[in-house]
Coordinates of C-alpha atoms in Angstrom, one line a residue:
M1 CA -17.3 -23.2 -34.3
T2 CA -14.9 -21.4 -31.4
D3 CA -13.9 -23.5 -28.2
M4 CA -15.9 -22.3 -25.0
R5 CA -14.0 -24.0 -22.8
E6 CA -12.7 -22.4 -19.5
P7 CA -9.2 -20.6 -19.3
N8 CA -7.1 -23.4 -17.3
P9 CA -6.3 -22.2 -13.6
S10 CA -3.3 -20.7 -14.3
S11 CA -4.9 -18.3 -17.0
R12 CA -7.3 -18.0 -14.4
K13 CA -4.8 -16.7 -11.5
H14 CA -2.9 -14.7 -14.3
F15 CA -6.3 -12.7 -14.8
R16 CA -7.0 -12.5 -11.3
D17 CA -3.5 -11.2 -10.7
I18 CA -3.7 -8.0 -13.7
D19 CA -7.0 -7.7 -11.9
S20 CA -5.5 -7.0 -8.4
L21 CA -2.5 -4.9 -10.0
R22 CA -5.3 -2.7 -11.9
R23 CA -7.2 -2.2 -8.6
E24 CA -3.6 -1.4 -6.6
R25 CA -2.8 1.0 -9.5
D26 CA -6.4 3.1 -9.5
S27 CA -6.0 3.2 -5.8
I28 CA -2.8 4.5 -5.9
I29 CA -3.9 7.2 -8.2
R30 CA -6.6 8.1 -6.0
I31 CA -4.2 8.7 -3.2
L32 CA -1.9 10.6 -5.2
K33 CA -4.8 12.9 -6.4
Q34 CA -5.8 13.7 -3.1
A35 CA -2.7 14.3 -1.6
N36 CA -2.1 16.8 -4.6
L37 CA -5.5 18.3 -3.9
G38 CA -4.5 18.6 -0.3
D39 CA -1.4 20.5 -1.3
L40 CA -3.3 22.9 -3.6
K41 CA -5.8 23.7 -0.7
S42 CA -2.8 24.6 1.6
E43 CA -1.5 26.8 -1.0
L44 CA -4.8 28.6 -1.7
E45 CA -5.0 29.2 2.1
R46 CA -1.6 30.5 1.8
L47 CA -2.2 33.2 -0.8
N48 CA -6.0 34.0 0.7
K49 CA -4.1 34.8 3.9
S50 CA -1.7 36.9 2.0
F51 CA -4.4 38.7 -0.3
S52 CA -6.3 39.9 3.2
D53 CA -3.1 40.9 4.9
L54 CA -2.1 43.1 1.6
E55 CA -5.7 44.1 1.6
K56 CA -5.6 45.2 5.4
D57 CA -2.2 47.1 4.4
L58 CA -3.7 49.4 1.9
K59 CA -6.9 50.0 3.9
G60 CA -4.3 51.2 6.9
D61 CA -5.7 48.6 9.2

């Protein structure tokens, strides 16, 4: 038969600390992904403007 006792207080604190670190890690990952998407959006906008300018030059505008 398995022992169904609750973990001791130091074990619970250890698990809470690990969960807290996981949440912080996930938050940091989300922030980094958002920052990367912001950079990508800026680069796409810059490329779009370049293409528009090239198109105008080719049309002779």
